[in-house]
């Protein structure tokens, strides 16, 4: 698959951004006929995609569309897709398949697909031919041009397909409709240069490119002034933030500048690649109480041989050294990870190495995935693909081990008081309220609506595997 390494990114010019604003106004005039129009945005995939969906929703809102959660009520539906595993693609395709009937009932309905799945030409062509009721698609790098794309769909009554192509362009000033007034995603960079051999992301998100620090700081300042209490900085590998600025502002510098903004808020970030997570970053965290005591550091495997095959660059030893340094500087830090089970060629011994690194690292939380073959990535061509019977047996062993460790890590907090940002009624326990600690652990307690979006102190009375139970003090 084409790497498009030779295409340095650039920033959108003010004229280009203004052009999108003009298309937005034209659409607003076209749809304003006295009946409110509704837009539904469906999201699959990672936090980057959630942040992108908030920008898609923001652009649609600026055109005059009201937000709806119900596809059947919508005048426009956009499905923002993920390609990281086959399952995610299949789900997006199957939900989109269901819209055929909606369109049959309401022919004026406009349906679009965005995101990672339609960033490449071949899957875009597949949609074009197999899903005739899809009006338009746009890849991740074309997101900011949605007003222009939609205008062509609406005025020329033709289908428009825009996979990523040409130079990736980073655009500021795209409107955002945020889901939560107290917690915000802030993308600080786009793309990935790492080409881990199993991963589709670099092919669908393009090369790494950072937003200017001034733009990020202005966004965070505005969010904090509006009462936002938690900012999560997003990038596929935030540790390589600012590489193109030649030492002017790296990720640790950016964090330190964000912490200078006045106000009662915390900053989180994800994701970090272990090869780039520096001592400077860890020292900056330790020195700044506004930075949450949480670190998501995907290890993927505990076997040095597999890490090499994955092109992860670090070793289990250097990874564990990093974790030791973090815990030395911040003893109460919560560490989480991602692990892939059944990468091609993974032997029982390699898998045992993964179990042993989980035991040594003692993660607070783990996201584990069975390897999914992504066509076009180097790992898809590797011999010794691990059969499902084996991955199916390994996976629950890993989960059982992590559950034991999660509980042990949570038990440490019993009888201690933790500061918690209140989210609202718990989805799983509707009689309780739910919030998150600095370490991003879920806490359940008796509360009320007036506490939503506020920090409260909670004494932990009971620890469970996936949550802490407590009472307000
Ligand atoms: N940029 C982030 C996250 C990438 S995608 C990072 O590098 O950590 C999130 C997770 O999905 C990855 O960490 C990896 O564990 C998993 N993943 C990626 N490709 C996969 C594949 N082909 N099969 C199974 N899991 C995969
Ligand atoms: Fe994928 Fe690796 Fe990039 Fe993460 S760092 S997005 S796993 S290629
Ligand atoms: Fe999926 Fe794209 Fe994120 S492939 S995991 S939505 S970057």
Coordinates of C-alpha atoms and ligand atoms in Angstrom, one line a residue:
X1 CA 0.0 0.0 0.0
X2 CA 1.2 3.5 -0.8
X3 CA 2.9 5.3 2.1
X4 CA 2.7 8.8 0.7
X5 CA 5.8 9.6 2.7
X6 CA 6.9 12.1 0.2
X7 CA 4.1 14.5 0.9
X8 CA 4.8 17.0 3.7
X9 CA 1.7 18.5 5.2
X10 CA 0.8 22.1 5.1
X11 CA -1.8 24.4 6.9
X12 CA -4.9 25.6 5.2
X13 CA -4.8 29.2 4.1
X14 CA -7.2 31.8 5.5
X15 CA -8.8 31.9 2.0
X16 CA -9.3 28.1 1.9
X17 CA -11.0 28.2 5.3
X18 CA -13.1 31.2 4.3
X19 CA -14.2 29.3 1.2
X20 CA -15.6 26.5 3.5
X21 CA -17.4 29.2 5.5
X22 CA -19.0 30.5 2.3
X23 CA -20.2 27.0 1.4
X24 CA -21.6 26.7 4.9
X25 CA -23.7 29.9 4.4
X26 CA -24.9 28.7 1.0
X27 CA -26.1 25.4 2.5
X28 CA -27.7 27.2 5.4
X29 CA -29.7 29.3 2.9
X30 CA -30.7 26.3 0.9
X31 CA -32.0 24.2 3.8
X32 CA -33.8 27.1 5.6
X33 CA -37.4 26.5 4.5
X34 CA -39.1 26.9 7.8
X35 CA -38.8 23.3 8.9
X36 CA -35.8 22.5 11.0
X37 CA -33.5 20.0 9.4
X38 CA -31.8 17.3 11.5
X39 CA -28.4 15.7 11.3
X40 CA -27.3 12.4 12.8
X41 CA -23.6 11.5 13.2
X42 CA -22.7 7.9 14.1
X43 CA -19.1 7.2 15.3
X44 CA -17.0 4.1 15.3
X45 CA -13.4 3.8 16.4
X46 CA -11.0 5.7 18.7
X47 CA -11.1 9.1 20.5
X48 CA -9.6 10.8 17.4
X49 CA -12.7 9.7 15.5
X50 CA -15.0 11.0 18.4
X51 CA -13.2 14.3 18.1
X52 CA -13.6 14.3 14.3
X53 CA -17.3 13.6 14.7
X54 CA -17.7 16.6 17.0
X55 CA -16.2 18.6 14.2
X56 CA -18.5 17.0 11.6
X57 CA -21.4 17.8 13.9
X58 CA -20.0 21.4 14.4
X59 CA -19.9 22.0 10.6
X60 CA -23.4 20.6 10.2
X61 CA -24.7 22.7 13.1
X62 CA -23.2 25.8 11.5
X63 CA -25.2 25.0 8.4
X64 CA -28.4 25.0 10.5
X65 CA -28.9 21.3 11.1
X66 CA -30.1 20.3 14.6
X67 CA -28.5 17.3 16.2
X68 CA -30.5 14.1 16.5
X69 CA -29.5 10.7 17.9
X70 CA -32.2 8.9 15.8
X71 CA -31.3 8.0 12.2
X72 CA -35.0 7.8 11.3
X73 CA -35.5 11.5 12.2
X74 CA -32.5 12.7 10.2
X75 CA -32.3 14.6 7.0
X76 CA -28.6 13.8 6.8
X77 CA -26.7 10.9 8.3
X78 CA -22.9 10.6 8.4
X79 CA -21.2 7.4 9.6
X80 CA -17.7 8.1 10.7
X81 CA -15.9 4.8 10.3
X82 CA -12.9 2.9 11.8
X83 CA -10.7 0.4 10.0
X84 CA -8.4 -0.7 12.8
X85 CA -9.9 -4.2 13.0
X86 CA -12.1 -6.1 10.6
X87 CA -15.0 -6.1 13.1
X88 CA -15.2 -2.3 13.2
X89 CA -15.5 -2.2 9.4
X90 CA -18.1 -4.9 9.3
X91 CA -20.2 -3.1 11.9
X92 CA -20.1 0.2 10.0
X93 CA -21.0 -1.5 6.7
X94 CA -23.9 -3.5 8.3
X95 CA -25.4 -0.4 10.0
X96 CA -25.0 1.6 6.7
X97 CA -26.8 -1.3 4.9
X98 CA -29.8 -0.7 7.0
X99 CA -30.1 2.9 5.7
X100 CA -31.3 1.7 2.3
X101 CA -34.8 1.4 3.8
X102 CA -34.6 4.8 5.3
X103 CA -33.7 6.3 2.0
X104 CA -36.5 4.4 0.2
X105 CA -39.0 6.0 2.7
X106 CA -37.4 9.4 2.5
X107 CA -35.7 10.0 -0.8
X108 CA -34.4 13.4 0.2
X109 CA -32.3 11.8 3.0
X110 CA -28.6 12.5 2.4
X111 CA -26.2 9.7 3.5
X112 CA -22.4 10.1 3.8
X113 CA -19.6 7.9 5.1
X114 CA -16.4 9.5 6.5
X115 CA -13.3 8.5 8.3
X116 CA -10.7 5.8 8.2
X117 CA -12.6 3.2 6.1
X118 CA -13.1 5.6 3.2
X119 CA -9.7 7.3 3.3
X120 CA -8.2 4.9 0.6
X121 CA -9.3 4.7 -3.0
X122 CA -10.1 0.9 -3.1
X123 CA -12.7 0.8 -0.2
X124 CA -14.1 4.1 -1.5
X125 CA -14.7 2.4 -4.9
X126 CA -16.3 -0.5 -3.2
X127 CA -18.8 1.8 -1.5
X128 CA -19.4 3.6 -4.7
X129 CA -20.4 0.4 -6.5
X130 CA -22.0 -1.7 -3.8
X131 CA -23.9 1.0 -1.9
X132 CA -25.7 3.1 -4.6
X133 CA -27.8 5.0 -1.9
X134 CA -24.6 6.5 -0.3
X135 CA -24.4 10.1 -1.6
X136 CA -20.8 10.9 -0.6
X137 CA -17.7 9.8 1.2
X138 CA -14.7 11.7 2.6
X139 CA -11.4 10.5 4.1
X140 CA -9.9 11.8 7.3
X141 CA -7.8 14.4 5.6
X142 CA -10.8 15.9 3.7
X143 CA -12.9 16.4 6.8
X144 CA -12.6 20.1 7.0
X145 CA -13.9 20.3 3.4
X146 CA -17.3 18.8 4.3
X147 CA -19.2 22.1 3.5
X148 CA -17.8 22.1 -0.1
X149 CA -18.4 18.3 -0.6
X150 CA -21.9 18.6 0.7
X151 CA -22.7 21.7 -1.4
X152 CA -21.7 19.7 -4.6
X153 CA -23.9 16.8 -3.5
X154 CA -26.9 19.1 -2.9
X155 CA -26.6 21.3 -6.0
X156 CA -25.4 19.0 -8.7
X157 CA -27.4 16.0 -7.6
X158 CA -24.4 13.7 -8.1
X159 CA -22.5 11.4 -5.8
X160 CA -19.2 12.7 -4.5
X161 CA -16.3 10.6 -3.4
X162 CA -13.2 12.1 -1.7
X163 CA -10.6 9.7 -0.5
X164 CA -7.4 11.2 0.9
X165 CA -5.1 12.4 -1.8
X166 CA -2.5 15.0 -2.4
X167 CA -0.8 16.9 0.5
X168 CA -2.5 16.5 3.8
X169 CA -3.9 19.9 4.9
X170 CA -4.3 20.9 8.6
X171 CA -7.2 23.4 9.0
X172 CA -7.9 25.6 12.0
X173 CA -11.2 27.2 12.7
X174 CA -13.5 24.2 11.9
X175 CA -16.5 24.6 14.2
X176 CA -16.9 22.0 16.9
X177 CA -20.1 20.8 18.6
X178 CA -18.9 19.2 21.8
X179 CA -20.8 16.3 23.4
X180 CA -19.9 17.3 26.9
X181 CA -19.4 20.8 28.4
X182 CA -17.0 19.6 31.1
X183 CA -14.8 17.2 29.2
X184 CA -13.2 18.0 25.8
X185 CA -11.1 16.3 23.3
X186 CA -8.4 18.5 21.7
X187 CA -6.6 17.0 18.8
X188 CA -3.0 18.3 18.9
X189 CA -1.7 16.4 15.9
X190 CA -2.9 14.1 13.1
X191 CA -1.6 11.1 11.4
X192 CA 1.1 8.5 12.3
X193 CA 4.6 7.8 11.0
X194 CA 5.3 4.6 12.9
X195 CA 4.1 1.9 10.6
X196 CA 3.7 -0.8 13.2
X197 CA 3.5 -3.8 10.9
X198 CA -0.1 -4.8 12.0
X199 CA -1.6 -1.4 11.8
X200 CA -3.7 0.3 9.2
X201 CA -3.7 3.8 10.9
X202 CA -0.7 5.3 9.1
X203 CA -2.3 4.4 5.7
X204 CA -5.7 6.0 6.5
X205 CA -4.6 8.9 8.7
X206 CA -1.6 10.0 6.6
X207 CA 1.7 11.4 7.9
X208 CA 2.3 13.0 11.3
X209 CA 1.5 16.7 11.4
X210 CA 1.1 18.9 14.5
X211 CA -1.2 21.9 15.1
X212 CA 0.6 25.1 16.0
X213 CA 1.0 25.5 19.8
X214 CA -0.7 28.9 19.7
X215 CA -3.8 27.4 18.2
X216 CA -3.9 24.6 20.8
X217 CA -3.4 27.0 23.7
X218 CA -6.1 29.3 22.4
X219 CA -8.5 26.4 22.2
X220 CA -7.7 25.2 25.7
X221 CA -8.0 28.7 27.1
X222 CA -11.4 29.1 25.6
X223 CA -12.6 25.7 26.9
X224 CA -11.4 26.4 30.4
X225 CA -13.0 29.9 30.3
X226 CA -16.3 28.1 29.3
X227 CA -16.1 25.9 32.4
X228 CA -14.5 22.8 30.9
X229 CA -12.8 20.7 33.6
X230 CA -11.0 18.0 31.7
X231 CA -9.0 18.4 28.5
X232 CA -7.8 15.3 26.7
X233 CA -5.0 16.0 24.2
X234 CA -5.2 13.6 21.3
X235 CA -2.8 12.2 18.8
X236 CA -1.8 8.7 17.6
X237 CA 1.6 9.4 19.2
X238 CA 1.5 12.6 21.2
X239 CA 5.1 12.1 22.2
X240 CA 6.3 13.1 18.8
X241 CA 4.2 16.3 18.9
X242 CA 6.0 19.3 17.4
X243 CA 8.8 17.4 15.6
X244 CA 8.4 19.6 12.6
X245 CA 9.0 22.7 14.7
X246 CA 12.6 21.9 15.2
X247 CA 12.8 21.9 19.0
X248 CA 10.6 25.1 19.4
X249 CA 7.9 23.3 21.3
X250 CA 7.9 19.5 22.0
X251 CA 5.1 17.7 23.8
X252 CA 6.4 18.2 27.3
X253 CA 6.8 22.0 26.5
X254 CA 3.2 22.1 25.2
X255 CA 1.9 20.4 28.4
X256 CA 3.9 22.8 30.6
X257 CA 2.4 25.8 28.7
X258 CA -1.2 24.4 29.0
X259 CA -0.6 24.0 32.8
X260 CA 0.2 27.8 33.0
X261 CA -3.4 28.5 31.9
X262 CA -5.3 29.5 35.0
X263 CA -8.3 27.6 36.2
X264 CA -9.4 24.4 37.9
X265 CA -8.9 21.8 35.3
X266 CA -7.0 18.6 34.5
X267 CA -5.2 17.5 31.4
X268 CA -5.0 14.0 30.0
X269 CA -3.4 12.8 26.8
X270 CA -3.3 9.8 24.6
X271 CA -1.7 7.9 23.0
X272 CA 2.0 7.6 23.8
X273 CA 4.4 5.4 21.9
X274 CA 7.0 3.9 24.3
X275 CA 9.9 4.7 21.9
X276 CA 9.2 8.4 22.2
X277 CA 7.9 8.8 25.8
X278 CA 10.8 10.8 27.3
X279 CA 12.0 11.4 30.8
X280 CA 11.5 15.1 30.2
X281 CA 7.8 14.3 29.6
X282 CA 7.6 12.3 32.9
X283 CA 9.4 15.0 34.8
X284 CA 7.0 17.6 33.4
X285 CA 4.1 15.5 34.6
X286 CA 5.5 15.1 38.0
X287 CA 6.1 18.8 38.4
X288 CA 2.5 19.8 37.3
X289 CA -0.5 18.7 39.4
X290 CA -2.8 19.7 36.6
X291 CA -1.6 16.8 34.5
X292 CA -3.6 13.7 35.5
X293 CA -1.7 10.9 37.1
X294 CA -2.6 8.6 34.2
X295 CA -0.4 7.2 31.5
X296 CA -1.7 5.0 28.6
X297 CA 1.4 3.3 27.3
X298 CA 0.6 0.5 24.8
X299 CA 3.1 -2.4 25.0
X300 CA 1.4 -4.6 22.4
X301 CA 3.5 -7.7 23.3
X302 CA 6.0 -8.8 26.0
X303 CA 8.1 -10.7 23.6
X304 CA 11.2 -8.9 22.2
X305 CA 11.0 -11.1 19.1
X306 CA 7.4 -10.1 18.4
X307 CA 8.1 -6.5 19.2
X308 CA 10.7 -6.5 16.6
X309 CA 8.4 -8.1 14.0
X310 CA 5.8 -5.5 14.9
X311 CA 8.4 -2.7 14.3
X312 CA 7.8 -1.3 17.7
X313 CA 11.5 -0.2 18.1
X314 CA 11.6 -0.6 22.0
X315 CA 12.4 -3.8 24.0
X316 CA 10.5 -5.2 27.0
X317 CA 13.5 -4.1 29.1
X318 CA 13.5 -0.5 27.9
X319 CA 9.7 -0.4 28.3
X320 CA 9.8 -1.7 31.9
X321 CA 12.6 0.8 32.7
X322 CA 10.2 3.6 31.5
X323 CA 7.5 2.3 33.8
X324 CA 9.9 2.1 36.7
X325 CA 10.9 5.7 36.1
X326 CA 7.3 6.8 36.0
X327 CA 6.4 5.1 39.3
X328 CA 9.5 6.5 40.9
X329 CA 8.5 10.0 40.0
X330 CA 4.8 9.6 40.5
X331 CA 4.1 6.6 42.8
X332 CA 0.3 6.9 42.5
X333 CA 0.2 7.0 38.7
X334 CA -2.3 4.7 37.0
X335 CA -0.8 3.0 33.9
X336 CA -2.9 1.3 31.2
X337 CA -1.9 -0.5 28.0
X338 CA -3.0 -2.1 24.7
X339 CA -2.1 -5.7 23.9
X340 CA -2.5 -7.7 20.7
X341 CA -2.9 -11.4 21.1
X342 CA -2.0 -13.7 18.2
X343 CA 0.3 -11.5 16.1
X344 CA 1.6 -13.7 13.2
X345 CA 4.2 -16.1 14.5
X346 CA 3.3 -15.7 18.2
X347 CA 4.3 -18.9 20.0
X348 CA 3.2 -20.1 23.4
X349 CA 6.5 -18.8 24.7
X350 CA 6.0 -15.4 23.2
X351 CA 2.5 -15.3 24.8
X352 CA 4.0 -16.3 28.1
X353 CA 6.3 -13.3 27.8
X354 CA 3.2 -11.1 27.3
X355 CA 1.7 -12.6 30.5
X356 CA 4.9 -11.9 32.4
X357 CA 5.2 -8.3 31.3
X358 CA 1.6 -7.8 32.4
X359 CA 2.6 -9.2 35.8
X360 CA 5.7 -7.0 36.0
X361 CA 4.1 -3.8 34.8
X362 CA 1.1 -4.3 37.0
X363 CA -1.3 -2.2 34.8
X364 CA -4.3 -0.6 36.3
X365 CA -6.2 -1.2 33.0
X366 CA -5.7 -3.1 29.8
X367 CA -7.3 -3.0 26.4
X368 CA -6.7 -6.3 24.6
X369 CA -7.4 -7.2 21.1
X370 CA -7.1 -10.4 19.0
X371 CA -4.9 -9.7 16.0
X372 CA -7.0 -8.8 13.0
X373 CA -5.4 -9.1 9.5
X374 CA -5.5 -5.7 7.7
X375 CA -4.9 -6.1 4.0
X376 CA -2.0 -4.0 2.8
X377 CA -0.1 -4.0 6.1
X378 CA 3.2 -6.0 6.2
X379 CA 1.9 -8.4 9.0
X380 CA -1.0 -9.5 6.7
X381 CA 1.6 -11.0 4.4
X382 CA 3.5 -12.8 7.2
X383 CA 3.5 -16.5 7.4
X384 CA 2.4 -18.3 10.5
X385 CA -0.9 -16.5 11.0
X386 CA -2.1 -17.8 14.4
X387 CA -5.3 -19.8 14.1
X388 CA -8.4 -18.7 15.9
X389 CA -8.5 -21.9 18.1
X390 CA -5.2 -20.7 19.6
X391 CA -6.0 -17.0 20.0
X392 CA -9.4 -17.9 21.4
X393 CA -7.7 -19.8 24.2
X394 CA -4.9 -17.2 24.9
X395 CA -7.2 -14.2 25.1
X396 CA -9.2 -15.2 28.2
X397 CA -6.0 -16.2 30.0
X398 CA -4.7 -12.7 29.5
X399 CA -8.0 -11.1 30.6
X400 CA -8.2 -13.3 33.7
X401 CA -4.7 -12.2 34.7
X402 CA -5.4 -8.5 34.2
X403 CA -8.7 -8.7 36.1
X404 CA -6.8 -10.0 39.1
X405 CA -4.2 -7.2 38.8
X406 CA -6.9 -4.5 38.3
X407 CA -8.6 -5.6 41.5
X408 CA -5.3 -5.5 43.4
X409 CA -4.5 -2.1 42.0
X410 CA -7.9 -0.8 43.0
X411 CA -7.8 -2.3 46.5
X412 CA -4.9 0.1 47.3
X413 CA -7.5 3.0 47.2
X414 CA -9.8 1.6 49.9
X415 CA -10.3 4.0 52.8
X416 CA -8.5 6.8 50.9
X417 CA -10.0 10.0 49.7
X418 CA -9.8 10.8 45.9
X419 CA -10.8 13.8 43.9
X420 CA -13.4 12.8 41.3
X421 CA -14.8 14.7 38.4
X422 CA -18.5 13.9 38.3
X423 CA -19.9 12.6 35.0
X424 CA -23.6 12.0 35.9
X425 CA -25.8 9.0 36.6
X426 CA -24.0 5.8 36.1
X427 CA -25.1 3.9 33.0
X428 CA -24.7 0.5 34.6
X429 CA -25.9 1.4 38.1
X430 CA -28.6 4.1 37.5
X431 CA -29.2 4.5 41.2
X432 CA -25.6 5.8 41.6
X433 CA -23.6 8.7 40.2
X434 CA -20.4 8.1 38.4
X435 CA -17.2 10.0 38.0
X436 CA -13.5 9.6 37.2
X437 CA -10.4 9.9 39.4
X438 CA -7.2 11.6 38.3
X439 CA -6.0 8.1 37.3
X440 CA -9.2 7.7 35.2
X441 CA -10.7 5.1 37.4
X442 CA -14.5 4.9 37.6
X443 CA -16.0 5.8 41.0
X444 CA -19.6 5.1 41.9
X445 CA -21.3 7.1 44.8
X446 CA -24.6 8.6 45.9
X447 CA -24.9 12.0 44.3
X448 CA -27.2 14.4 42.6
X449 CA -27.4 16.4 39.3
X450 CA -26.0 19.6 40.9
X451 CA -22.6 17.8 41.1
X452 CA -22.3 17.0 37.4
X453 CA -19.1 18.7 36.0
X454 CA -17.7 19.4 39.4
X455 CA -14.8 18.0 41.3
X456 CA -15.8 16.2 44.6
X457 CA -13.8 14.4 47.2
X458 CA -14.8 10.8 47.7
X459 CA -13.8 8.3 50.3
X460 CA -13.4 4.9 48.7
X461 CA -15.3 2.3 50.7
X462 CA -15.0 -0.7 48.4
X463 CA -12.8 -1.6 45.4
X464 CA -14.0 -3.8 42.5
X465 CA -12.2 -4.9 39.4
X466 CA -13.7 -2.3 37.1
X467 CA -14.8 0.5 39.6
X468 CA -14.3 2.0 43.0
X469 CA -17.3 2.5 45.3
X470 CA -17.3 5.5 47.7
X471 CA -19.1 8.3 49.5
X472 CA -18.7 12.0 49.3
X473 CA -16.8 13.5 52.2
Ligands
LIG1 N1 -1.8 5.1 18.1 C1 -2.2 4.4 19.2 C2 -3.4 3.5 19.0 C3 -3.6 2.8 17.7 S1 -5.0 1.8 17.5 C4 -1.0 3.6 19.6 O1 -0.1 3.4 18.9 O2 -1.0 3.1 20.7 C5 -5.4 1.2 19.1 C6 -4.9 -0.2 19.3 O3 -5.5 -1.1 18.4 C7 -3.5 -0.4 19.2 O4 -2.7 0.0 20.3 C8 -3.4 -1.9 19.0 O5 -3.3 -2.6 20.2 C9 -4.7 -2.2 18.4 N2 -4.6 -2.6 17.0 C10 -4.1 -1.9 16.0 N3 -4.1 -2.7 14.8 C11 -4.6 -3.9 15.1 C12 -4.8 -5.1 14.4 N4 -4.5 -5.2 13.1 N5 -5.4 -6.1 15.1 C13 -5.7 -6.0 16.4 N6 -5.4 -4.9 17.1 C14 -4.9 -3.9 16.5
LIG2 FE1 -0.7 2.2 14.6 FE2 1.7 2.0 15.6 FE3 0.8 4.3 14.6 FE4 -0.2 3.4 16.9 S1 1.9 4.0 16.6 S2 -1.3 4.2 15.2 S3 -0.2 1.2 16.6 S4 1.2 2.5 13.5
LIG3 FE1 -10.0 3.4 13.9 FE2 -9.0 5.3 12.5 FE3 -9.0 5.5 15.1 S1 -8.8 3.2 12.1 S2 -8.8 3.4 15.7 S3 -10.8 5.4 13.9 S4 -7.5 6.3 13.7

